[in-house]
mmCIF file of C-alpha atoms in Angstrom:
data_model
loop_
_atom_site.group_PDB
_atom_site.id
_atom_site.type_symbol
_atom_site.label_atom_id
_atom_site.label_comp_id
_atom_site.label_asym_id
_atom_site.label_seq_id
_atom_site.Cartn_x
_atom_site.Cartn_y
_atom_site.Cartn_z
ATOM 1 C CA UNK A 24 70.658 11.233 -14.314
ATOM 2 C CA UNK A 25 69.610 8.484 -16.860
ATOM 3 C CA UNK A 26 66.327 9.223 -18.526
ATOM 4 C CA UNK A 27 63.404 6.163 -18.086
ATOM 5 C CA UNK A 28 62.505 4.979 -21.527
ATOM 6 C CA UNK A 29 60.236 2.504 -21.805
ATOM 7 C CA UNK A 30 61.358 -0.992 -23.268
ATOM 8 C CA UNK A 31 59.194 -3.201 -24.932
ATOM 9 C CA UNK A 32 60.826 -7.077 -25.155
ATOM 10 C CA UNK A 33 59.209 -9.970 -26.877
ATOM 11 C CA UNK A 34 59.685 -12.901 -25.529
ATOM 12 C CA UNK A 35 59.137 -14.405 -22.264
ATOM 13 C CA UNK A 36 62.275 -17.132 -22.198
ATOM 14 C CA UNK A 37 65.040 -16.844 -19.551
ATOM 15 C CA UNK A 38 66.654 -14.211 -21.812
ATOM 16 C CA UNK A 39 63.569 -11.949 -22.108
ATOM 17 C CA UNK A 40 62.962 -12.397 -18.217
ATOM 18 C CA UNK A 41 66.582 -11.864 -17.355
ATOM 19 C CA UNK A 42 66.420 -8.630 -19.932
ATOM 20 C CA UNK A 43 63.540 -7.307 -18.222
ATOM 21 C CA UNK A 44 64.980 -7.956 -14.799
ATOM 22 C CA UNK A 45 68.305 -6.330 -15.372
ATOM 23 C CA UNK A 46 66.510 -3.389 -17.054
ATOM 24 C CA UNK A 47 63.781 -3.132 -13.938
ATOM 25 C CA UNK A 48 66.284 -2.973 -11.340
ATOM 26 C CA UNK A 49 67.727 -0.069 -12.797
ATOM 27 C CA UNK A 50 64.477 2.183 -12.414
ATOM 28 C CA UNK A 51 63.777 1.422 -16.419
ATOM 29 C CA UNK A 52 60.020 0.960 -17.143
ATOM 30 C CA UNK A 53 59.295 -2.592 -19.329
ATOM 31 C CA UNK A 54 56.460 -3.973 -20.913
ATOM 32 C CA UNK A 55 57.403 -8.197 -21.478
ATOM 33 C CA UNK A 56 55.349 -9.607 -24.066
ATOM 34 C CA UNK A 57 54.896 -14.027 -24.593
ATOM 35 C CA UNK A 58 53.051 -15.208 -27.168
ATOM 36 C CA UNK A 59 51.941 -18.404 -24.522
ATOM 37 C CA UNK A 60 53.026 -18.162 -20.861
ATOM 38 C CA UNK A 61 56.552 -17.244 -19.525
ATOM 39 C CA UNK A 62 59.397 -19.594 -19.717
ATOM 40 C CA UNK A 63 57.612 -22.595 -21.380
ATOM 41 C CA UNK A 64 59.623 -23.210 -24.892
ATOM 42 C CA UNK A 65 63.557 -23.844 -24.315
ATOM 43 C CA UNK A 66 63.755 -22.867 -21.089
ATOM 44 C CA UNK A 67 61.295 -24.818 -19.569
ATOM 45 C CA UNK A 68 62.737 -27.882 -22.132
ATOM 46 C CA UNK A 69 66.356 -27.681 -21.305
ATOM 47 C CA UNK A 70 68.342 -29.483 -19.268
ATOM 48 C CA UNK A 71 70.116 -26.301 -17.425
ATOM 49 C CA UNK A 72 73.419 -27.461 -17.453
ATOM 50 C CA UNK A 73 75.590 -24.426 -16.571
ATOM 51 C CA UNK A 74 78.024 -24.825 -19.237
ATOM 52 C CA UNK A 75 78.289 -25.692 -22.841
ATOM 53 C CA UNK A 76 78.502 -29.484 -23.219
ATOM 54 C CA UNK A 77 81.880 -29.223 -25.044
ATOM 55 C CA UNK A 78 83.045 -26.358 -24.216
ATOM 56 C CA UNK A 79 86.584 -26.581 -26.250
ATOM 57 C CA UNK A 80 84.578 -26.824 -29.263
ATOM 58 C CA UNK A 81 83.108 -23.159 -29.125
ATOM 59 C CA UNK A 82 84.321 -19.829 -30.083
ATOM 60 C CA UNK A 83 86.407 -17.345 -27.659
ATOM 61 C CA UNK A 84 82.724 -15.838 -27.853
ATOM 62 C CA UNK A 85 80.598 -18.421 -26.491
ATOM 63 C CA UNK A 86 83.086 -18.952 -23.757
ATOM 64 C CA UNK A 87 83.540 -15.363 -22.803
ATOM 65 C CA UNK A 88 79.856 -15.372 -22.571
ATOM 66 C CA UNK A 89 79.801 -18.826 -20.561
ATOM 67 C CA UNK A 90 82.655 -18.171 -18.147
ATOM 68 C CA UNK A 91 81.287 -14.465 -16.599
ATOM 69 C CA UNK A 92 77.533 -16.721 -16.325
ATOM 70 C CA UNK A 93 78.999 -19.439 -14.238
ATOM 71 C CA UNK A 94 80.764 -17.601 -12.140
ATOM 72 C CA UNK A 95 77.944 -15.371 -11.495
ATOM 73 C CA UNK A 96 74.781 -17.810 -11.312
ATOM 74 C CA UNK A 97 75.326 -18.418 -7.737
ATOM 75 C CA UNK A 98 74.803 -15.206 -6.748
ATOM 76 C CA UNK A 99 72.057 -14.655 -9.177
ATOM 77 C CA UNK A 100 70.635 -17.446 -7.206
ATOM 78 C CA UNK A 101 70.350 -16.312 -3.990
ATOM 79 C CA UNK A 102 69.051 -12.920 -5.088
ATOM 80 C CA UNK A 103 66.241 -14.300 -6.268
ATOM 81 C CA UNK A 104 65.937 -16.880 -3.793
ATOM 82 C CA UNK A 105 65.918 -14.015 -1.141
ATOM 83 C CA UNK A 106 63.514 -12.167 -3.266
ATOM 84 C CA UNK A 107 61.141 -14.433 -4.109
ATOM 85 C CA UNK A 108 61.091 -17.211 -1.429
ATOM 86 C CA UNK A 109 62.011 -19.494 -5.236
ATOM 87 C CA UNK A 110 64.833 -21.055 -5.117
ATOM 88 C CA UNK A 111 66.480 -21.584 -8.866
ATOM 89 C CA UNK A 112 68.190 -25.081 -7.668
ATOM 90 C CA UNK A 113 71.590 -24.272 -8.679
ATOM 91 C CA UNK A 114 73.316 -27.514 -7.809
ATOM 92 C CA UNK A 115 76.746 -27.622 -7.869
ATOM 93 C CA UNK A 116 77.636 -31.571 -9.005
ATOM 94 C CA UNK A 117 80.494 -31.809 -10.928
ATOM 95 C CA UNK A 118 80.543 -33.400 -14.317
ATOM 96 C CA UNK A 119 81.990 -36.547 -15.814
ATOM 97 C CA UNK A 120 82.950 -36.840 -19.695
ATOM 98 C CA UNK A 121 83.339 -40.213 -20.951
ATOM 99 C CA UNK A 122 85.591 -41.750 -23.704
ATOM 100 C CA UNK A 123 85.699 -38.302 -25.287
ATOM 101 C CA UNK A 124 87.488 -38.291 -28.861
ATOM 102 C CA UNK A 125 88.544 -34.798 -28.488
ATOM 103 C CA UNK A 126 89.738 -35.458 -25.146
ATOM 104 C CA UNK A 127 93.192 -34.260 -25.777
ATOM 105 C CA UNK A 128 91.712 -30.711 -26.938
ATOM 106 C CA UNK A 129 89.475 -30.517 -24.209
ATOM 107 C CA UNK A 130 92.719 -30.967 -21.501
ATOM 108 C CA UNK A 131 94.464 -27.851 -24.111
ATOM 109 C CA UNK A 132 91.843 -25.634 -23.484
ATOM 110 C CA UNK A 133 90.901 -26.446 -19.839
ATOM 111 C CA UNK A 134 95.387 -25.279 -19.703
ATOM 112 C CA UNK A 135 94.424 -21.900 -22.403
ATOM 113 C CA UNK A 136 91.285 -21.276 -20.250
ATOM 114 C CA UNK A 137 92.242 -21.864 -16.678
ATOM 115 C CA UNK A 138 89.646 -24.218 -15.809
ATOM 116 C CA UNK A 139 89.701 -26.525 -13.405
ATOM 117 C CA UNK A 140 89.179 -29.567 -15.824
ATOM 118 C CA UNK A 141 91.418 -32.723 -15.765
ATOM 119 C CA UNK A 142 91.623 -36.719 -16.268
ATOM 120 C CA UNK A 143 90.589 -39.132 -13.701
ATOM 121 C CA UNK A 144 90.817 -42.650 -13.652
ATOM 122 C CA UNK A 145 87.438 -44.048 -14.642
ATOM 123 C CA UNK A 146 87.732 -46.334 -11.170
ATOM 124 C CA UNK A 147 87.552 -42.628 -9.556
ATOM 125 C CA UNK A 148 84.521 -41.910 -11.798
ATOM 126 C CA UNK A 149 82.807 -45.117 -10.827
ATOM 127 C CA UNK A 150 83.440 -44.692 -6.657
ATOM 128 C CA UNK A 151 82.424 -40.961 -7.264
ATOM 129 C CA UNK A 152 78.969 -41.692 -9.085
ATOM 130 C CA UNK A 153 78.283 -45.459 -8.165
ATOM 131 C CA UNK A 154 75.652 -46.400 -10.494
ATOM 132 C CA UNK A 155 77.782 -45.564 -13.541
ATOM 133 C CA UNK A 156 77.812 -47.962 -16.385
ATOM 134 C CA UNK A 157 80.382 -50.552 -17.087
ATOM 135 C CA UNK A 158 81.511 -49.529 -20.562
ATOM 136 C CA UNK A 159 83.591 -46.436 -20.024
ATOM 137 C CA UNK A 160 87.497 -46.607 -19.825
ATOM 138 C CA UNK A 161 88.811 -42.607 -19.956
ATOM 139 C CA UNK A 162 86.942 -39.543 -17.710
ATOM 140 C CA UNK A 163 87.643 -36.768 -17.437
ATOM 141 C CA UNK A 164 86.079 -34.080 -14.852
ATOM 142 C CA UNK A 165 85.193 -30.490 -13.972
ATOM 143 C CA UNK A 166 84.293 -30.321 -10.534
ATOM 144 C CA UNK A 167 82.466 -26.629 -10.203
ATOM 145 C CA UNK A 168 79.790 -27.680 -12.772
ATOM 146 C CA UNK A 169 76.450 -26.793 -11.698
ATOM 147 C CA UNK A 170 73.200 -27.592 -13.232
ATOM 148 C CA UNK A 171 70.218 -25.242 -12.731
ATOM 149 C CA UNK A 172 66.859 -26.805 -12.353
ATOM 150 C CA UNK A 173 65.400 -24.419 -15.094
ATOM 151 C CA UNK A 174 61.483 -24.347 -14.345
ATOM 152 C CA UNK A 175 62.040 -22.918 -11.150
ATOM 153 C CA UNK A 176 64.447 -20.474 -12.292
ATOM 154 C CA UNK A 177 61.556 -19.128 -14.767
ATOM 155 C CA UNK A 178 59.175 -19.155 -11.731
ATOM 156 C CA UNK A 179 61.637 -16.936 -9.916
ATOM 157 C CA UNK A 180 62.701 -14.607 -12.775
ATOM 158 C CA UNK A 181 58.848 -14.205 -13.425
ATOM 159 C CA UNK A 182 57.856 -13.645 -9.641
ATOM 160 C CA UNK A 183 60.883 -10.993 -8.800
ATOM 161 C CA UNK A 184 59.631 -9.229 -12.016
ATOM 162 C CA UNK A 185 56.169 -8.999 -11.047
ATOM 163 C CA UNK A 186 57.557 -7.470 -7.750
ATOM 164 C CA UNK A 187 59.383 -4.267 -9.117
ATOM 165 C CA UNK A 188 57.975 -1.068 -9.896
ATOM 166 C CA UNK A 189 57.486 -0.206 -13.850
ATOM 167 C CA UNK A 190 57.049 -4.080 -15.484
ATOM 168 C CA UNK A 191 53.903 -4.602 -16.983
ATOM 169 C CA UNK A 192 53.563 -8.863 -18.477
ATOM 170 C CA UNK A 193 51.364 -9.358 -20.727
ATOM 171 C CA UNK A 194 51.458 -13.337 -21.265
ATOM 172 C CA UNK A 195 49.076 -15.131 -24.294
ATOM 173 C CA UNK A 196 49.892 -11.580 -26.061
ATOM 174 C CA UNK A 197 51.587 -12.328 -29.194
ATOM 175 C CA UNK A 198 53.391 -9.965 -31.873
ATOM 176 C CA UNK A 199 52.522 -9.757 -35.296
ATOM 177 C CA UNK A 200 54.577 -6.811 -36.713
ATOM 178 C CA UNK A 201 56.845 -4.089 -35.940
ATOM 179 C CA UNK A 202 55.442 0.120 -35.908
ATOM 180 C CA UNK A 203 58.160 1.442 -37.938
ATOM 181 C CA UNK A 204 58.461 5.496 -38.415
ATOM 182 C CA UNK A 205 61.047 6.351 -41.020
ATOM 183 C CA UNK A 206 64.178 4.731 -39.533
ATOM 184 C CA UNK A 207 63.107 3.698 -35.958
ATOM 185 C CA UNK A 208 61.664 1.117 -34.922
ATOM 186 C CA UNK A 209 58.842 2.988 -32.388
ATOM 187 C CA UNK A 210 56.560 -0.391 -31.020
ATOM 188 C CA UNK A 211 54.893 -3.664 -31.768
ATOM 189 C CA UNK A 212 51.807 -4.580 -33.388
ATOM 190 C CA UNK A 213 49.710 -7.257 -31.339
ATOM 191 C CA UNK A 214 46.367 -8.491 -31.499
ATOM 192 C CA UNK A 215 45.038 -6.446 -28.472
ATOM 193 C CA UNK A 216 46.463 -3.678 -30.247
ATOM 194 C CA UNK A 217 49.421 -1.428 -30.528
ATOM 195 C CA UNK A 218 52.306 -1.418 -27.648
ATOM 196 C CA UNK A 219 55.201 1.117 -28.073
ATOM 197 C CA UNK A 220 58.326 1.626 -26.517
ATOM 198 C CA UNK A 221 61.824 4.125 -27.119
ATOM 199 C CA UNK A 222 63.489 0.786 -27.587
ATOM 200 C CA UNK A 223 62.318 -2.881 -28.984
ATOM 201 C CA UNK A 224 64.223 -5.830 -27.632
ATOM 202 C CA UNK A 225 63.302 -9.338 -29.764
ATOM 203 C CA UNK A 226 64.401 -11.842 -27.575
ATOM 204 C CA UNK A 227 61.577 -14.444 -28.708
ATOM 205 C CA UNK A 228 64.280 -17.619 -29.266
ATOM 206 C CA UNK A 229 63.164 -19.879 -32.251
ATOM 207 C CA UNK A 230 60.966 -17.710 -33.441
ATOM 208 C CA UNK A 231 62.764 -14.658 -33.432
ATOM 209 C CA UNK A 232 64.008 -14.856 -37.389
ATOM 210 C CA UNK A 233 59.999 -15.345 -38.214
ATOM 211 C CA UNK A 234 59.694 -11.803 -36.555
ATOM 212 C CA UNK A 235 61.924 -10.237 -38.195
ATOM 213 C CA UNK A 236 61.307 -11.476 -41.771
ATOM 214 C CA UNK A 237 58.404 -9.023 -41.616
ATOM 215 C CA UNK A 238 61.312 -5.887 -41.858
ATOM 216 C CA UNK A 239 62.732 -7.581 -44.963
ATOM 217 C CA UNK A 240 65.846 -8.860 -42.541
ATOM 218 C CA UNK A 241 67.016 -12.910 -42.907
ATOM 219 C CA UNK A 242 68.303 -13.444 -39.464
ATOM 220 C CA UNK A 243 69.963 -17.176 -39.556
ATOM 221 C CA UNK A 244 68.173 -18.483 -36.010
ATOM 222 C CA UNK A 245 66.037 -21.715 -36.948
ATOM 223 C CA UNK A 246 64.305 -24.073 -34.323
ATOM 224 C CA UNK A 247 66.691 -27.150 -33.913
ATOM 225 C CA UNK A 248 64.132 -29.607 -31.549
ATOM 226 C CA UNK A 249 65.129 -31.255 -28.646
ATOM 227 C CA UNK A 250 63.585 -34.279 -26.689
ATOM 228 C CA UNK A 251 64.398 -35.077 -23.751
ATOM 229 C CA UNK A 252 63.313 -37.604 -20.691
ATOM 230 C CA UNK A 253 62.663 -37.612 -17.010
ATOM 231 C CA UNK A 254 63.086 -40.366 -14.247
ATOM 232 C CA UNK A 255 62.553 -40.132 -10.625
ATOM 233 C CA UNK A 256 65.035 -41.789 -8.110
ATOM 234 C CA UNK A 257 66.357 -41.479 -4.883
ATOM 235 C CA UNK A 258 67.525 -38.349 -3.764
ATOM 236 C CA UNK A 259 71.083 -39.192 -3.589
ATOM 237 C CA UNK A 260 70.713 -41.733 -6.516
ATOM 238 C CA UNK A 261 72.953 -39.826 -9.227
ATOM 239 C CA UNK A 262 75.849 -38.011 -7.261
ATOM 240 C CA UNK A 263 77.356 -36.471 -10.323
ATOM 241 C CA UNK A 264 76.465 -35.510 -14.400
ATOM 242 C CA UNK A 265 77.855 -37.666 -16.725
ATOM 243 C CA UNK A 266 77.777 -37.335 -20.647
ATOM 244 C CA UNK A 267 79.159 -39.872 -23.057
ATOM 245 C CA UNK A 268 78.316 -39.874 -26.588
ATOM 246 C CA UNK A 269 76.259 -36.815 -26.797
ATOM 247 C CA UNK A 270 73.975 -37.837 -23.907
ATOM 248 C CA UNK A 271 73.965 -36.839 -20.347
ATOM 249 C CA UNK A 272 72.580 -37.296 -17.011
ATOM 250 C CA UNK A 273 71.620 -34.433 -14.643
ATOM 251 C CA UNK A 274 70.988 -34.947 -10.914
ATOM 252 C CA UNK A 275 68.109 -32.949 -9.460
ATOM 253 C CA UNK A 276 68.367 -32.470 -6.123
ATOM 254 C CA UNK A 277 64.805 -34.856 -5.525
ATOM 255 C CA UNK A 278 65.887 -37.466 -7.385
ATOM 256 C CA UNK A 279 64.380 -36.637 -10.625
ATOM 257 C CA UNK A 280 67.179 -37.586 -13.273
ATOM 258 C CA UNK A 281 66.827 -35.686 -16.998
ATOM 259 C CA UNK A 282 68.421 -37.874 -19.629
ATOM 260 C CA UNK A 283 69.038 -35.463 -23.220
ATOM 261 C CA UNK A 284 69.125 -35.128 -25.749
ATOM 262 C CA UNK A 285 68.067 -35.306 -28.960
ATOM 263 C CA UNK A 286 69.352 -33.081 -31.970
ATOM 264 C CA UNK A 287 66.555 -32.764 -34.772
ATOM 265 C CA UNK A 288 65.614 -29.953 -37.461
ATOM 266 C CA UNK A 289 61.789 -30.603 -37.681
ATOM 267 C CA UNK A 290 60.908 -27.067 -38.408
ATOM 268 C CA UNK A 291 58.289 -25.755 -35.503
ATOM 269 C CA UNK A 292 57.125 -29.296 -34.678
ATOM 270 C CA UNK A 293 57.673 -29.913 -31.077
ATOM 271 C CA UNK A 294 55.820 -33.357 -30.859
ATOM 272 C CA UNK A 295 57.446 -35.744 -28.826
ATOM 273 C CA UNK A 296 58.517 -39.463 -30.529
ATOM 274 C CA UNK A 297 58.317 -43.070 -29.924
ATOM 275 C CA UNK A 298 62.053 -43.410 -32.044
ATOM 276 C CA UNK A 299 63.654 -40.513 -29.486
ATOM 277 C CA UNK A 300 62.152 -42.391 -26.508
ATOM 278 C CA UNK A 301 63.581 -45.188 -27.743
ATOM 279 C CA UNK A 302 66.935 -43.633 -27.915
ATOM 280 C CA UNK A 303 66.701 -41.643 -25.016
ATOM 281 C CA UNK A 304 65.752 -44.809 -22.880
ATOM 282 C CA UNK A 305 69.348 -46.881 -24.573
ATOM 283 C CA UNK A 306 71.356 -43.946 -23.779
ATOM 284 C CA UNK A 307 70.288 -43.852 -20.259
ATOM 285 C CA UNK A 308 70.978 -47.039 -19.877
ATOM 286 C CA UNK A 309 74.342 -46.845 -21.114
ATOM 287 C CA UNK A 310 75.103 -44.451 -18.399
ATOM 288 C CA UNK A 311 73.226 -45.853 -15.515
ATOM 289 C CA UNK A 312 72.096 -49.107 -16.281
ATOM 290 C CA UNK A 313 70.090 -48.686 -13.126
ATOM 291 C CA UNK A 314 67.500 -46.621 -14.536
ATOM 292 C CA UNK A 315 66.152 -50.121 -17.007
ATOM 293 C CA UNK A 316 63.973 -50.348 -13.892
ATOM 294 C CA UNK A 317 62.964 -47.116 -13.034
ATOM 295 C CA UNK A 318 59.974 -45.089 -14.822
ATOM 296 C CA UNK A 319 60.036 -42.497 -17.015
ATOM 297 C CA UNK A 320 57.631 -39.791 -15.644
ATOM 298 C CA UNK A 321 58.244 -37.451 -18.706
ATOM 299 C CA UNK A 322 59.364 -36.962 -22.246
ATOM 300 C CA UNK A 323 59.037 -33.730 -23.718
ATOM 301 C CA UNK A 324 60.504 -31.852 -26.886
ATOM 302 C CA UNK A 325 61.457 -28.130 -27.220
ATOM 303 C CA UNK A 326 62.777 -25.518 -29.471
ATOM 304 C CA UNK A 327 66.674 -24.401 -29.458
ATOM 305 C CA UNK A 328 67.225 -21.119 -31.397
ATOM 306 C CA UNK A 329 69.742 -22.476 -33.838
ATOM 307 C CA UNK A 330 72.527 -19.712 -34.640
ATOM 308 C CA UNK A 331 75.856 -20.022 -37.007
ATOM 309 C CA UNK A 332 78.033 -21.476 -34.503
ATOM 310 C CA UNK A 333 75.649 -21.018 -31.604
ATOM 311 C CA UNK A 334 76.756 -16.974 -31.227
ATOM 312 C CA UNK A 335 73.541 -15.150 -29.872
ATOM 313 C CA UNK A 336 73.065 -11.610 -31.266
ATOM 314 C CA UNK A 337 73.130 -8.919 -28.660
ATOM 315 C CA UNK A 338 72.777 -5.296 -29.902
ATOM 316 C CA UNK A 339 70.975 -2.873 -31.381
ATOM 317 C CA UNK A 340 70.461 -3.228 -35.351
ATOM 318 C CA UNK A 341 71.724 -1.569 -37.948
ATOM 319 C CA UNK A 342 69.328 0.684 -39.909
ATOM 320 C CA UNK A 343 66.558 0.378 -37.771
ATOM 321 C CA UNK A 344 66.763 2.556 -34.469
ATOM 322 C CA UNK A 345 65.483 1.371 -31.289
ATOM 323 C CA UNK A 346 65.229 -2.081 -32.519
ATOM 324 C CA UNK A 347 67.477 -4.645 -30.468
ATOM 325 C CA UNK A 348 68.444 -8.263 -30.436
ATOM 326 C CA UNK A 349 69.387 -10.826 -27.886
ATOM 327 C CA UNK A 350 68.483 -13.929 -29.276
ATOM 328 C CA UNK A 351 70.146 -16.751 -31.097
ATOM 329 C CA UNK A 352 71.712 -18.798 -28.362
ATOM 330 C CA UNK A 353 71.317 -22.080 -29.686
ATOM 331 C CA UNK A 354 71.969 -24.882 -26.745
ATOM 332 C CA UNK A 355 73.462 -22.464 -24.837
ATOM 333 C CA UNK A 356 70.663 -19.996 -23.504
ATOM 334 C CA UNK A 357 70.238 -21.094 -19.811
ATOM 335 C CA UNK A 358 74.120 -21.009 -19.897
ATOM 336 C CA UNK A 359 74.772 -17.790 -21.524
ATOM 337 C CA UNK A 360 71.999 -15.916 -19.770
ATOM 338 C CA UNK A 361 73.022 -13.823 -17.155
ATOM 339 C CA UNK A 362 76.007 -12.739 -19.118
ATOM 340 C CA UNK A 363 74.038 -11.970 -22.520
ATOM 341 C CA UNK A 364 71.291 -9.981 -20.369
ATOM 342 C CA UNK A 365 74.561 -8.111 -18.524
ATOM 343 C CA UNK A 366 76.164 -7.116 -21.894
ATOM 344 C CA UNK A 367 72.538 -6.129 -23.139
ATOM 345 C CA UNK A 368 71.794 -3.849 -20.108
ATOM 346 C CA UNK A 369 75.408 -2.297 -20.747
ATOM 347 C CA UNK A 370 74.729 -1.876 -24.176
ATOM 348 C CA UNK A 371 70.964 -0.235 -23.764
ATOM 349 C CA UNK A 372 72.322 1.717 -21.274
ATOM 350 C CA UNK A 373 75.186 3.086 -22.410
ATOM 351 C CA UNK A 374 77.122 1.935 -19.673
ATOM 352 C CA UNK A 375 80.963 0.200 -19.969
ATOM 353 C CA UNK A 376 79.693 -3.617 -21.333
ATOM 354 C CA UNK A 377 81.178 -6.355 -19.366
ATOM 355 C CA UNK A 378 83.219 -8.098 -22.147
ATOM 356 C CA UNK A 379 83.795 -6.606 -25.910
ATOM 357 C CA UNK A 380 80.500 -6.164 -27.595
ATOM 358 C CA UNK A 381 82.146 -6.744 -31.093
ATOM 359 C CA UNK A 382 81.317 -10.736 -31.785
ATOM 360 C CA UNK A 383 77.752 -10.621 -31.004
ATOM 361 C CA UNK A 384 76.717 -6.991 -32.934
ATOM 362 C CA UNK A 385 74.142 -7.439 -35.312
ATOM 363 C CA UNK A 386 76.193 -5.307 -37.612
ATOM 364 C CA UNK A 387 77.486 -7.816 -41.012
ATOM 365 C CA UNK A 388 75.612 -10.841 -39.345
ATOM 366 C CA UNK A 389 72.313 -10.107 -40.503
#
């Protein structure tokens, strides 16, 4: 019989949410804490493609954590969307890279990994995705790619919560301090008072190193901002995502086309820029020179959760009992989410974790 212990998580991203969901469902009480409202830093900011851009470039750990999440988003989709009556959006488009440098490494480890990624003439890329620009002349393409339209996954993750037995939110409730007795970590300190818990899960993305400084512990997660830009279009405008030097389009499916993004280390300013816009607006362009005559209806900036090669920590740390991580996921968080909230659960729960534990413990990375 596994004992109920209450969890306490801080943060209120897709990673906290998905925590807290994969706890609930297992009969574990949680209390999920947000400094602001659920789901309105990276997750709300991102563009929710479900992969890493380049995936060759990562470690075997980022893309053990990517592969089990895009395989199982789908089905993560329509449990919420029968839950909740929300549906998450995943929207399975495909997605063209153009005039990569690395292409030949990319086609290696598409072979190592099994994926279904290959070259296409770019006369294929421009009949599948009509409005692509002129100035590409190599593509290559993975065709299982989705993108999910993040917003709507927070709405759903937050609304399925809020229908479980055991979760208590507490949203514009923000954490100033750990309750530490002798080695364990017993609660949080916020300003409505104490909240305790048998474990503490920090899963509060950029701002998860500033929370732990307060224990005396340098954990290497820094905000890296993010700006990104929004057009709407015909529904069937953009067939496909397409990414050339650093930039990308993503389809939603009402039109609305996200152009990304920007890559900026401003500290905790998240104030959007006339230069980004600027850039944003060429590099759509570029893609889909269509889109000189459409209107941007947004431009935002958000918050990645910088890590050493973009490896989240997930697992308990050392020292300090009953305090957890799963944070640190860097571009990657909508990606890596269902898998990093898995191997959490496993972990918490003492249960067999999903893939080896080893590259994302806390242990000699803090």
């Amino acid at each position: 019989m596994m004992t109920k212990q209450q969890t306490v998580i801080v943060g209120g991203g897709v990673i906290g949410l998905l925590t807290a969901f994969n706890l609930a469902t297992q009969g574990q009480p949680v209390v999920l804490l947000d400094r602001s409202a659920l789901g309105q830093e990276s997750s709300w900011a991102g563009g929710g493609i479900v992969s890493p851009l380049y995936p060759w470039r990562y470690s075997p750990a980022v893309t053990a954590l990517a592969h089990w999440s895009q395989d199982f988003y789908p089905q993560l989709a329509e449990r919420l969307f029968a839950a909740t009556g929300v549906d998450p959006e995943v929207h399975t488009t495909g997605l063209y890279w153009l005039d990569l440098e690395d292409e030949a490494e990319a086609l290696a480890w598409a072979v190592r990994e099994g994926r279904p990624l290959s070259p296409v003439d770019v006369s294929a890329a421009h009949y599948a995705v009509p409005v692509l620009g002129p100035g590409f002349s190599r593509a290559i393409y993975m065709a299982d790619v989705a993108n999910v339209r993040n917003p709507r996954l927070v709405k759903s993750l937050k609304a399925a919560l809020l229908a479980l037995p055991g979760v208590t939110i507490h949203e514009q409730c923000a954490v100033d301090g750990f309750i530490r007795e002798g080695e364990r970590i017993v609660g949080v300190n916020t300003a409505s008072g104490e909240i305790r818990g048998e474990h503490v899960v920090l899963a509060a993305g950029a701002w998860s190193g500033e929370l732990l400084h307060s224990l005396g512990l340098v954990l290497p997660v820094e905000p890296v901002k993010g700006q990104m830009i929004l057009y709407k279009c015909a529904p069937d405008f953009l067939s496909g995502m397409v990414l050339a030097k650093g930039r990308y389009a993503i389809p939603r499916r009402d039109g609305h086309i996200l152009i990304g993004s920007t890559l900026e280390h401003a500290g905790f300013d998240k104030t959007p820029t006339e230069s980004a816009l600027e850039s944003l607006k060429v590099s759509a362009v570029e893609l889909i020179p269509a889109l000189a005559d459409a209107e941007v209806v947004g431009h935002w900036a958000g918050l990645r959760p910088g890590s050493p090669q973009g490896i989240p920590y997930i697992g308990e740390v050392p020292g300090f009992e009953g305090l957890w991580l799963n944070c640190g996921h860097y571009r990657n968080g909508l990606v890596l989410a269902p898998a990093s909230c898995q191997l959490f659960a496993d972990l918490l729960l003492g249960r067999q974790p999903i893939i080896d534990p080893a590259p994302y413990a806390p242990a000699g990375r803090i």
